[in-house]
Amino acid sequence: MTAKQIKRFLSQNLLKVKQPAQYVGNEMNVMKKPWARSHTKVCLLYPDRYEVGMSNLAIQLFYDLINRHSSHLLERAFIPDDDMTALLLAHQIPLFSLESKRPLTDFDVLAISVSTELSYTNTLLAMELSGIAFHAKQRLASDEIPIIIAGGGGVANPLPMSLFFDGFVIGDGENVLEEICDIIYDLKIKKGFGKIEILTRLNELEYLYLPLFHDSNKIVKRHHFKDFAAKHYLTKPLVPLLKVVHDRFSIEIMRGCPRKCRFCQASYMSKPIRVKPMESLTAQAHAIIENTGYGELSLSSLSSSDYPRLVKLIQVLQEHCEARQVVLSLPSVRMDSLSEDLSIMTNKIRQSGVTLAPEAGSQFLRDVLSKDITEEDIFRTVLTAAKNSKKSIKLYAMIGLPREEQADLEALIDLAYRLIEHIKPLKNKLTINVSNFVPKPYTPFQWVSQADIPTLTTKLNYLKANLRHPQLEFRWTDPQVSIIEGALSRGDEKTGALILAAYQQGARFDAWYDHFSFSSWQKAAQQIGFDLNQPLKPKPTDEPLPWEFIDMGIPRERLLQEYEESLAVNRMS
């Protein structure tokens, strides 16, 4: 299938599908590099719809790094809507890149950015739509099929998808993708080597895990992007042609987090902290405003309120944004860092309400989590936010936490009602958003058990029955979704068979509540004899965990010490 044939198909069918603009690829600041003169050709696949993928900062970063700062070429692909998928299958049209409309099999590398385990089945859909065999071993002898490399937080534990991908980038992707491209260009394009020789060479990189070439003695080390605070930054991002999930541009102000919440995988995997200078951030913000039509800029990081001189940064950026009618926004802030000055500033810039994350209702559980905030912090922060804004206040909490008891659920309910009384005269709406705890690899809780569906359902029903007030809204996450996420996040190589079986049973878009099908996973598990409750059980601390051949930069002894300290927390203290 040629690009010319795909373009003809689109000209005949584009107006038959909803949101046809997502397949055009002519956004502001798009880069269409000459195919023949480019070195290694990469297609960056985000395994979700355009409206989700174009909200992802990594897509923007890699698009700019490869196309603007290297001799290689990078184009994009996303998962089509159902109507376009049906047309592609009916007309036998392969999944294509947006920029050149070439089939994904025309590229040297298919780089897949995986943000969540719940997009695993979508990667298989992309491979099927592209005519690519699922199993990496089946593709090994074919030099015509691109090398498939995955990265991102969703494959921090790469084992569940190790059947399907040729390799995994562990850690930060900056610099790594270009180095991979350089090696492929040297070996494939200049010297004519085949896939096996190329993968053998890539296996020498310490931060790449290649399942078919991996030596059991090799420790794969997380890549740490040391130049985060350097002067280079993105100034001409792509501007989507339609409204996306997060219709704004996010400026990453800091990477890493100074906190050590024991449940937070992102925090443990992104250490040490790297802070971007305020001068670079203001220059980047000015350039983004001038080079795009974005009406909102967001200051993002794992813990934005821990950025040094945050109030000063907001003041400087807000003045520039106001003059150009651009909204400046800030994500959730920590309970112990919302000062009066910061509250006033966030009220000025925030269009929606204030988002805070106490994580649990009892001080005991917050201590178990190493969530270093007190009830006094919570009440002071909520009242400060309410006084400075009439907008809603959203609190995030979890259930199914390690050492959680009925008293902790009662404490969450009690906290909610006391907070309502606290802010009742100010008439703010309080939203309690409860998710289900999922233990993650590379955290102190990687050894703990995960609550099963009956347990989580009982807890949720109790909260639903007791969190009722005209000033309160209660939201929750489906326990079935969390069980699948848990089964995948701590899975091993055998989990790949479950993923493939679930896909064959119809599992797609598992992160979308209106598409998620727990029955597909149940049927798949039954078909291959996989116990969905097995991954939920506690892991022995005296045995190696399947993913421990990967060095994320945090010693096992330190994680185990944190876990043991969580067990030593006294409920009566």
Coordinates of C-alpha atoms in Angstrom, one line a residue:
M1 CA 0.0 0.0 0.0
T2 CA 1.4 3.4 -1.0
A3 CA 1.0 6.8 0.4
K4 CA -0.7 7.8 -2.8
Q5 CA -3.4 5.1 -2.4
I6 CA -4.0 6.1 1.2
K7 CA -4.4 9.7 0.2
R8 CA -6.9 8.7 -2.4
F9 CA -8.8 6.6 0.2
L10 CA -8.9 9.7 2.5
S11 CA -10.2 12.0 -0.2
Q12 CA -13.1 9.6 -0.9
N13 CA -14.0 8.8 2.8
L14 CA -12.8 11.6 5.0
L15 CA -16.2 13.3 5.2
K16 CA -17.9 10.0 6.2
V17 CA -16.3 10.0 9.6
K18 CA -16.7 12.2 12.7
Q19 CA -13.9 14.7 13.5
P20 CA -12.1 14.2 10.1
A21 CA -9.6 16.8 11.1
Q22 CA -7.8 14.3 13.3
Y23 CA -6.6 12.4 10.2
V24 CA -5.3 15.4 8.2
G25 CA -2.0 16.3 9.8
N26 CA -1.8 19.9 8.8
E27 CA -1.7 21.5 12.2
M28 CA 0.0 24.8 12.9
N29 CA 3.8 24.2 13.3
V30 CA 3.6 20.8 11.6
M31 CA 7.0 19.6 10.2
K32 CA 7.0 17.5 7.0
K33 CA 10.6 16.7 6.4
P34 CA 11.7 15.3 3.0
W35 CA 11.5 11.5 3.1
A36 CA 14.5 10.8 0.8
R37 CA 16.9 13.2 2.5
S38 CA 16.0 12.1 6.1
H39 CA 18.2 9.5 7.8
T40 CA 16.2 7.2 10.1
K41 CA 12.4 7.3 9.7
V42 CA 10.4 7.1 12.9
C43 CA 6.7 6.9 13.4
L44 CA 5.7 7.9 17.0
L45 CA 2.5 6.1 17.9
Y46 CA 0.4 7.1 20.8
P47 CA -2.0 4.2 21.5
D48 CA -5.1 6.3 22.0
R49 CA -7.2 8.7 20.0
Y50 CA -5.9 12.0 18.6
E51 CA -7.7 14.1 21.2
V52 CA -5.9 12.2 24.0
G53 CA -2.5 11.9 22.3
M54 CA -2.2 15.5 21.3
S55 CA -2.7 16.5 25.0
N56 CA 0.5 14.5 25.8
L57 CA 3.6 16.6 26.3
A58 CA 6.0 13.7 25.4
I59 CA 4.5 13.7 21.8
Q60 CA 5.3 17.4 21.5
L61 CA 8.8 17.0 22.9
F62 CA 10.0 14.1 20.7
Y63 CA 8.4 15.6 17.6
D64 CA 10.4 18.8 18.1
L65 CA 13.7 17.1 19.2
I66 CA 13.9 14.7 16.2
N67 CA 12.5 16.9 13.5
R68 CA 14.0 20.2 14.5
H69 CA 17.3 19.1 16.0
S70 CA 18.4 16.0 14.1
S71 CA 18.8 14.7 10.5
H72 CA 16.1 12.0 11.2
L73 CA 12.4 12.2 10.6
L74 CA 9.5 11.7 13.0
E75 CA 5.9 11.5 12.1
R76 CA 2.8 10.7 14.2
A77 CA 0.1 8.1 14.4
F78 CA -2.9 7.6 16.7
I79 CA -5.7 5.0 17.1
P80 CA -8.6 6.0 14.9
D81 CA -12.2 6.3 16.0
D82 CA -14.4 3.3 15.5
D83 CA -15.9 4.6 12.3
M84 CA -12.5 5.1 10.7
T85 CA -11.3 1.8 12.0
A86 CA -14.2 0.1 10.3
L87 CA -13.4 1.9 7.0
L88 CA -9.8 0.9 7.2
L89 CA -10.6 -2.7 7.7
A90 CA -13.3 -2.7 5.0
H91 CA -11.0 -1.2 2.4
Q92 CA -7.9 -3.0 3.6
I93 CA -6.1 0.3 4.3
P94 CA -3.3 0.1 6.9
L95 CA -2.8 2.5 9.7
F96 CA -0.9 5.5 8.4
S97 CA 1.2 8.4 9.7
L98 CA -0.5 11.9 9.7
E99 CA 2.3 13.8 8.0
S100 CA 3.1 11.7 4.9
K101 CA 0.2 9.2 5.0
R102 CA 2.6 6.4 4.7
P103 CA 1.8 2.9 6.2
L104 CA 3.6 2.3 9.5
T105 CA 5.5 -0.5 7.9
D106 CA 7.4 2.0 5.7
F107 CA 9.2 3.4 8.8
D108 CA 12.5 2.1 10.2
V109 CA 11.3 2.5 13.8
L110 CA 7.8 2.4 15.4
A111 CA 8.2 4.2 18.7
I112 CA 5.2 3.7 21.0
S113 CA 4.6 6.1 23.9
V114 CA 2.7 4.1 26.6
S115 CA 1.3 6.3 29.4
T116 CA -0.8 3.7 31.1
E117 CA -1.1 -0.1 31.3
L118 CA -4.7 0.3 30.3
S119 CA -3.6 1.1 26.7
Y120 CA -1.8 -2.3 26.2
T121 CA -4.6 -3.7 24.1
N122 CA -4.7 -0.6 21.9
T123 CA -1.1 -1.2 20.9
L124 CA -2.2 -4.6 19.6
L125 CA -5.0 -2.9 17.7
A126 CA -2.4 -0.6 16.1
M127 CA -0.3 -3.5 15.1
E128 CA -3.2 -5.4 13.6
L129 CA -4.3 -2.4 11.7
S130 CA -0.8 -2.0 10.4
G131 CA -0.5 -5.7 9.3
I132 CA 2.3 -6.3 11.8
A133 CA 2.6 -9.7 13.5
F134 CA 2.0 -9.4 17.3
H135 CA 4.9 -11.5 18.5
A136 CA 8.4 -10.0 18.3
K137 CA 10.0 -13.4 17.6
Q138 CA 7.8 -13.8 14.5
R139 CA 9.1 -10.5 13.2
L140 CA 12.8 -11.1 13.9
A141 CA 13.7 -12.5 10.5
S142 CA 11.9 -9.7 8.6
D143 CA 14.0 -6.6 7.9
E144 CA 11.0 -5.0 6.2
I145 CA 9.0 -4.6 9.4
P146 CA 10.1 -1.6 11.6
I147 CA 11.8 -2.2 14.9
I148 CA 9.2 -1.6 17.6
I149 CA 10.5 0.3 20.7
A150 CA 8.2 1.3 23.6
G151 CA 8.7 3.8 26.4
G152 CA 6.8 5.7 29.0
G153 CA 5.4 5.2 32.5
G154 CA 3.0 2.5 31.3
V155 CA 5.9 0.2 30.5
A156 CA 8.1 1.0 33.6
N157 CA 7.6 -2.7 34.2
P158 CA 8.1 -4.0 30.6
L159 CA 7.5 -7.7 31.2
P160 CA 3.8 -7.9 30.4
M161 CA 4.4 -6.5 26.9
S162 CA 7.8 -8.2 26.3
L163 CA 6.2 -10.7 23.9
F164 CA 5.2 -8.0 21.5
F165 CA 7.8 -5.2 21.5
D166 CA 11.4 -5.5 20.3
G167 CA 12.7 -3.2 23.0
F168 CA 11.9 -0.8 25.8
V169 CA 13.5 2.5 26.8
I170 CA 13.8 2.6 30.6
G171 CA 13.6 6.1 32.0
D172 CA 13.7 9.5 30.3
G173 CA 13.5 9.3 26.5
E174 CA 15.3 12.5 25.6
N175 CA 18.6 11.8 23.9
V176 CA 17.8 8.1 23.8
L177 CA 15.5 8.1 20.7
E178 CA 18.1 10.1 18.7
E179 CA 20.8 7.7 19.8
I180 CA 18.7 4.8 18.6
C181 CA 18.1 6.5 15.3
D182 CA 21.8 7.2 14.9
I183 CA 22.7 3.5 15.4
I184 CA 20.0 2.4 13.0
Y185 CA 21.1 4.9 10.3
D186 CA 24.7 3.8 10.6
L187 CA 24.0 0.0 10.6
K188 CA 20.9 -0.2 8.3
I189 CA 21.1 2.7 5.9
K190 CA 24.9 3.1 5.5
K191 CA 26.1 -0.5 6.1
G192 CA 23.1 -2.6 5.1
F193 CA 22.9 -4.7 8.2
G194 CA 19.7 -6.6 9.1
K195 CA 17.4 -6.4 12.1
I196 CA 19.2 -9.0 14.2
E197 CA 22.5 -7.2 13.9
I198 CA 20.9 -3.8 14.7
L199 CA 19.1 -5.2 17.8
T200 CA 22.3 -6.9 18.9
R201 CA 24.0 -3.5 18.8
L202 CA 21.1 -1.7 20.6
N203 CA 21.2 -4.3 23.3
E204 CA 24.6 -2.9 24.3
L205 CA 22.9 0.3 25.5
E206 CA 22.5 0.1 29.3
Y207 CA 19.0 1.7 29.3
L208 CA 17.4 -0.5 26.7
Y209 CA 15.7 -3.8 27.5
L210 CA 15.4 -6.1 24.5
P211 CA 13.6 -9.2 25.6
L212 CA 14.9 -11.6 22.9
F213 CA 18.5 -10.5 23.4
H214 CA 18.6 -9.9 27.1
D215 CA 21.4 -11.5 29.1
S216 CA 20.0 -12.4 32.5
N217 CA 23.1 -11.0 34.1
K218 CA 22.5 -7.5 32.6
I219 CA 21.1 -4.8 34.8
V220 CA 19.1 -2.4 32.8
K221 CA 19.6 1.1 34.1
R222 CA 17.1 4.0 34.0
H223 CA 18.2 6.8 31.7
H224 CA 18.4 10.0 33.5
F225 CA 18.0 13.2 31.3
K226 CA 20.6 15.5 32.9
D227 CA 20.1 18.4 30.5
F228 CA 16.5 19.2 31.6
A229 CA 17.4 22.6 32.9
A230 CA 19.5 23.5 29.8
K231 CA 18.6 26.4 27.5
H232 CA 16.9 24.3 24.8
Y233 CA 13.2 24.2 25.2
L234 CA 10.2 23.7 23.0
T235 CA 9.0 27.0 21.4
K236 CA 6.8 25.9 18.4
P237 CA 4.5 23.1 19.5
L238 CA 1.9 21.6 17.3
V239 CA -1.5 23.2 17.7
P240 CA -4.3 20.5 17.3
L241 CA -6.9 21.0 14.6
L242 CA -9.8 20.1 17.0
K243 CA -10.6 20.3 20.7
V244 CA -8.5 17.9 22.7
V245 CA -8.8 16.5 26.2
H246 CA -6.4 19.1 27.7
D247 CA -6.9 22.1 25.4
R248 CA -3.8 24.0 26.5
F249 CA -0.1 23.8 26.4
S250 CA 1.8 22.5 29.4
I251 CA 5.2 23.9 30.3
E252 CA 7.1 21.4 32.4
I253 CA 8.7 23.5 35.2
M254 CA 10.3 20.8 37.3
R255 CA 11.0 17.1 36.9
G256 CA 10.9 14.9 39.9
C257 CA 9.3 15.4 43.3
P258 CA 10.9 16.2 46.7
R259 CA 8.3 14.2 48.5
K260 CA 8.4 10.5 49.2
C261 CA 4.8 9.3 49.2
R262 CA 5.1 5.5 49.3
F263 CA 2.4 4.8 46.7
C264 CA 3.7 7.2 44.0
Q265 CA 5.6 5.4 41.2
A266 CA 6.2 8.6 39.2
S267 CA 8.0 10.2 42.1
Y268 CA 10.3 7.3 42.8
M269 CA 11.1 6.9 39.1
S270 CA 11.9 10.5 38.4
K271 CA 14.4 11.3 41.1
P272 CA 16.5 13.3 41.5
I273 CA 14.7 16.7 41.2
R274 CA 15.6 18.9 38.2
V275 CA 14.4 22.4 38.2
K276 CA 14.1 24.6 35.1
P277 CA 15.3 28.2 35.6
M278 CA 12.6 30.9 35.8
E279 CA 14.3 32.8 33.0
S280 CA 14.0 29.8 30.7
L281 CA 10.3 29.3 31.6
T282 CA 9.4 32.9 31.0
A283 CA 11.2 32.9 27.7
Q284 CA 9.5 29.6 26.7
A285 CA 6.0 30.9 27.7
H286 CA 6.5 34.1 25.6
A287 CA 7.6 32.0 22.6
I288 CA 4.6 29.6 23.0
I289 CA 2.2 32.5 23.1
E290 CA 3.7 34.1 20.0
N291 CA 4.0 30.9 18.0
T292 CA 0.6 29.3 18.7
G293 CA -3.0 30.1 19.2
Y294 CA -3.3 28.4 22.6
G295 CA -5.6 30.3 24.9
E296 CA -4.2 28.6 28.0
L297 CA -0.8 27.8 29.4
S298 CA -0.4 25.3 32.3
L299 CA 2.6 25.0 34.7
S300 CA 3.1 21.3 35.2
S301 CA 5.2 18.9 37.3
L302 CA 4.6 16.2 39.8
S303 CA 4.5 18.8 42.6
S304 CA 4.2 22.2 41.0
S305 CA 3.8 24.0 44.3
D306 CA 7.3 22.9 45.4
Y307 CA 8.8 24.9 42.6
P308 CA 11.2 27.5 44.1
R309 CA 9.8 31.1 43.8
L310 CA 6.5 29.8 42.4
V311 CA 4.6 32.9 43.4
K312 CA 7.1 35.1 41.6
L313 CA 7.0 32.9 38.5
I314 CA 3.2 33.1 38.4
Q315 CA 3.3 36.9 38.9
V316 CA 5.7 37.4 36.0
L317 CA 3.9 35.0 33.6
Q318 CA 0.4 36.3 34.6
E319 CA 1.3 39.8 33.6
H320 CA 2.4 38.7 30.2
C321 CA -0.5 36.3 29.7
E322 CA -3.1 38.9 30.7
A323 CA -1.8 41.4 28.2
R324 CA -2.3 38.7 25.5
Q325 CA -5.6 37.3 26.8
V326 CA -4.1 34.0 27.6
V327 CA -5.2 32.0 30.7
L328 CA -2.4 30.7 33.0
S329 CA -3.3 27.6 35.0
L330 CA -1.7 25.5 37.8
P331 CA -2.5 21.8 38.6
S332 CA -3.1 20.5 42.0
V333 CA -1.2 21.9 45.0
R334 CA 0.0 20.3 48.2
M335 CA -1.9 20.8 51.4
D336 CA 1.1 22.1 53.2
S337 CA 2.2 24.6 50.5
L338 CA -0.9 26.6 49.8
S339 CA 0.1 29.9 51.4
E340 CA -2.2 33.0 51.4
D341 CA -0.2 34.5 48.6
L342 CA -0.2 31.4 46.5
S343 CA -4.0 30.9 47.1
I344 CA -4.7 34.5 45.9
M345 CA -2.5 33.9 42.8
T346 CA -4.0 30.5 42.0
N347 CA -7.5 32.0 42.4
K348 CA -6.6 34.7 39.9
I349 CA -5.3 32.3 37.3
R350 CA -7.5 29.2 37.8
Q351 CA -10.7 28.8 35.8
S352 CA -11.9 25.7 37.6
G353 CA -11.7 25.0 41.3
V354 CA -8.8 24.1 43.6
T355 CA -7.6 20.5 43.6
L356 CA -6.0 19.0 46.7
A357 CA -4.9 15.5 47.5
P358 CA -5.0 14.4 51.2
E359 CA -5.2 10.8 49.9
A360 CA -6.8 9.5 53.1
G361 CA -9.2 10.6 55.8
S362 CA -7.2 9.5 58.8
Q363 CA -3.8 10.7 60.0
F364 CA -2.8 7.1 60.6
L365 CA -3.2 6.2 56.9
R366 CA -1.5 9.4 55.8
D367 CA 1.4 8.4 58.0
V368 CA 1.4 4.9 56.5
L369 CA 1.6 6.5 53.0
S370 CA 4.3 9.0 54.2
K371 CA 1.9 11.7 53.1
D372 CA 3.5 14.4 55.2
I373 CA 0.4 16.5 55.9
T374 CA -1.7 17.0 59.0
E375 CA -5.4 17.6 59.5
E376 CA -4.5 21.1 60.5
D377 CA -2.9 21.5 57.1
I378 CA -6.0 20.2 55.4
F379 CA -8.4 22.5 57.2
R380 CA -6.2 25.6 56.8
T381 CA -5.7 24.9 53.1
V382 CA -9.3 24.3 52.3
L383 CA -10.4 27.4 54.2
T384 CA -7.7 29.5 52.6
A385 CA -8.8 28.3 49.2
A386 CA -12.5 28.8 50.0
K387 CA -11.9 32.4 51.2
N388 CA -10.1 33.3 48.1
S389 CA -12.4 31.6 45.6
K390 CA -16.1 30.8 45.3
K391 CA -15.2 27.9 42.9
S392 CA -15.3 24.2 43.8
I393 CA -12.8 22.4 46.0
K394 CA -11.8 18.9 44.8
L395 CA -10.2 16.4 47.2
Y396 CA -8.5 13.2 46.0
A397 CA -8.4 10.2 48.2
M398 CA -7.8 6.4 47.8
I399 CA -9.4 3.3 49.3
G400 CA -8.0 -0.2 49.6
L401 CA -4.8 1.2 51.0
P402 CA -2.3 -0.9 53.0
R403 CA -3.4 -1.3 56.6
E404 CA -6.8 0.3 55.9
E405 CA -9.6 -0.5 58.3
Q406 CA -13.3 0.5 58.7
A407 CA -12.2 3.3 61.0
D408 CA -10.3 4.9 58.2
L409 CA -13.4 5.0 55.9
E410 CA -15.3 6.6 58.8
A411 CA -12.5 9.1 59.2
L412 CA -12.8 10.1 55.5
I413 CA -16.6 10.6 55.9
D414 CA -16.1 12.6 59.1
L415 CA -13.4 14.7 57.5
A416 CA -15.7 15.5 54.5
Y417 CA -18.6 16.7 56.8
R418 CA -16.3 18.7 59.0
L419 CA -14.8 20.4 55.9
I420 CA -18.3 21.2 54.7
E421 CA -19.2 22.8 58.0
H422 CA -15.9 24.7 57.8
I423 CA -16.7 26.2 54.4
K424 CA -20.5 26.2 54.6
P425 CA -20.8 30.0 55.0
L426 CA -18.6 30.5 51.9
K427 CA -20.9 28.2 49.9
N428 CA -18.1 26.4 48.0
K429 CA -18.9 23.0 46.6
L430 CA -16.8 20.1 47.9
T431 CA -16.0 17.2 45.5
I432 CA -14.5 14.0 46.9
N433 CA -12.9 11.9 44.2
V434 CA -12.0 8.4 45.4
S435 CA -9.8 6.0 43.4
N436 CA -8.7 2.5 44.2
F437 CA -5.2 1.9 45.4
V438 CA -3.0 -0.1 42.9
P439 CA 0.4 -1.1 44.2
K440 CA 3.2 -0.3 41.6
P441 CA 6.7 -1.6 40.9
Y442 CA 9.6 0.4 42.1
T443 CA 7.7 1.8 45.2
P444 CA 7.8 0.7 48.8
F445 CA 4.4 -0.8 48.3
Q446 CA 5.4 -3.1 45.4
W447 CA 5.2 -6.0 47.9
V448 CA 1.7 -5.3 49.3
S449 CA -1.6 -7.0 48.4
Q450 CA -4.3 -5.2 46.4
A451 CA -7.9 -5.2 47.5
D452 CA -10.1 -7.4 45.3
I453 CA -13.4 -6.4 43.7
P454 CA -15.8 -7.5 46.5
T455 CA -13.7 -5.7 49.1
L456 CA -13.5 -2.5 47.1
T457 CA -17.2 -2.6 46.2
T458 CA -18.2 -3.0 49.9
K459 CA -16.0 0.0 50.8
L460 CA -17.4 2.1 47.9
N461 CA -21.0 1.3 48.8
Y462 CA -20.4 2.4 52.4
L463 CA -19.0 5.7 51.2
K464 CA -21.8 6.2 48.7
A465 CA -24.4 5.6 51.4
N466 CA -22.8 8.1 53.8
L467 CA -21.3 10.8 51.7
R468 CA -24.5 12.7 50.9
H469 CA -24.9 16.4 51.2
P470 CA -26.3 19.2 49.0
Q471 CA -22.8 20.8 49.1
L472 CA -21.0 17.6 48.4
E473 CA -20.3 15.5 45.2
F474 CA -18.9 12.0 45.4
R475 CA -17.0 10.4 42.5
W476 CA -15.3 7.1 42.3
T477 CA -13.3 4.7 40.1
D478 CA -14.7 1.4 39.0
P479 CA -13.0 -1.4 41.0
Q480 CA -13.0 -3.7 37.9
V481 CA -10.8 -1.2 36.0
S482 CA -8.4 -1.1 39.0
I483 CA -8.2 -4.8 39.2
I484 CA -7.0 -5.1 35.5
E485 CA -4.6 -2.2 36.0
G486 CA -3.2 -4.1 39.1
A487 CA -2.9 -7.4 37.2
L488 CA -0.9 -5.7 34.4
S489 CA 1.3 -3.3 36.5
R490 CA 2.9 -6.1 38.5
G491 CA 2.7 -8.8 35.8
D492 CA 5.5 -10.9 34.4
E493 CA 6.1 -12.4 30.9
K494 CA 3.2 -14.7 31.3
T495 CA 0.8 -11.7 31.5
G496 CA 1.4 -11.2 27.7
A497 CA -0.8 -14.2 27.0
L498 CA -3.6 -12.6 29.0
I499 CA -3.3 -9.3 27.2
L500 CA -3.4 -11.0 23.8
A501 CA -6.4 -13.2 24.8
A502 CA -8.3 -10.2 26.1
Y503 CA -7.6 -8.3 22.9
Q504 CA -9.0 -11.3 20.9
Q505 CA -12.0 -11.2 23.2
G506 CA -12.7 -7.6 22.2
A507 CA -10.8 -5.5 24.8
R508 CA -10.1 -2.0 23.5
F509 CA -9.7 1.4 25.0
D510 CA -9.6 0.0 28.5
A511 CA -8.9 3.5 30.0
W512 CA -12.3 4.7 28.6
Y513 CA -15.1 3.9 30.9
D514 CA -17.6 3.7 28.0
H515 CA -15.4 1.1 26.2
F516 CA -13.9 -0.9 29.1
S517 CA -15.2 -4.5 29.1
F518 CA -14.3 -6.5 32.2
S519 CA -16.1 -9.5 30.7
S520 CA -13.5 -9.6 27.9
W521 CA -10.7 -9.9 30.5
Q522 CA -12.7 -12.5 32.5
K523 CA -13.2 -14.6 29.4
A524 CA -9.6 -14.3 28.4
A525 CA -8.4 -15.3 31.9
Q526 CA -10.7 -18.3 31.8
Q527 CA -9.6 -19.2 28.3
I528 CA -5.9 -19.4 29.2
G529 CA -6.3 -20.5 32.8
F530 CA -5.1 -17.2 34.3
D531 CA -6.2 -16.3 37.8
L532 CA -6.9 -12.6 37.9
N533 CA -6.6 -12.6 41.7
Q534 CA -3.1 -14.0 41.7
P535 CA -1.4 -10.7 40.9
L536 CA -3.3 -9.0 43.7
K537 CA -1.6 -11.1 46.4
P538 CA 1.3 -9.8 48.5
K539 CA 4.8 -10.5 47.2
P540 CA 7.5 -12.1 49.4
T541 CA 10.1 -9.6 50.5
D542 CA 12.9 -12.3 50.6
E543 CA 12.6 -13.2 46.9
P544 CA 13.6 -11.2 43.8
L545 CA 10.6 -9.5 42.1
P546 CA 10.3 -10.2 38.3
W547 CA 11.2 -6.6 37.3
E548 CA 14.2 -6.2 39.6
F549 CA 16.7 -6.6 36.8
I550 CA 15.9 -3.0 36.1
D551 CA 17.7 -0.4 38.2
M552 CA 15.5 2.7 38.6
G553 CA 18.1 4.4 40.8
I554 CA 16.4 3.6 44.1
P555 CA 18.1 0.7 45.9
R556 CA 15.9 -2.3 46.9
E557 CA 17.1 -1.9 50.5
R558 CA 15.8 1.7 50.6
L559 CA 12.3 0.6 49.3
L560 CA 12.2 -2.3 51.7
Q561 CA 13.1 0.0 54.6
E562 CA 10.3 2.4 53.6
Y563 CA 7.9 -0.5 53.5
E564 CA 8.9 -1.7 56.9
E565 CA 8.5 1.8 58.3
S566 CA 5.0 1.8 56.9
L567 CA 4.3 -1.4 58.9
A568 CA 5.7 0.2 62.0
V569 CA 3.3 3.2 62.1
N570 CA 1.3 3.1 65.3
R571 CA -2.4 3.7 64.9
M572 CA -2.6 5.3 68.3
S573 CA 0.4 7.7 67.8

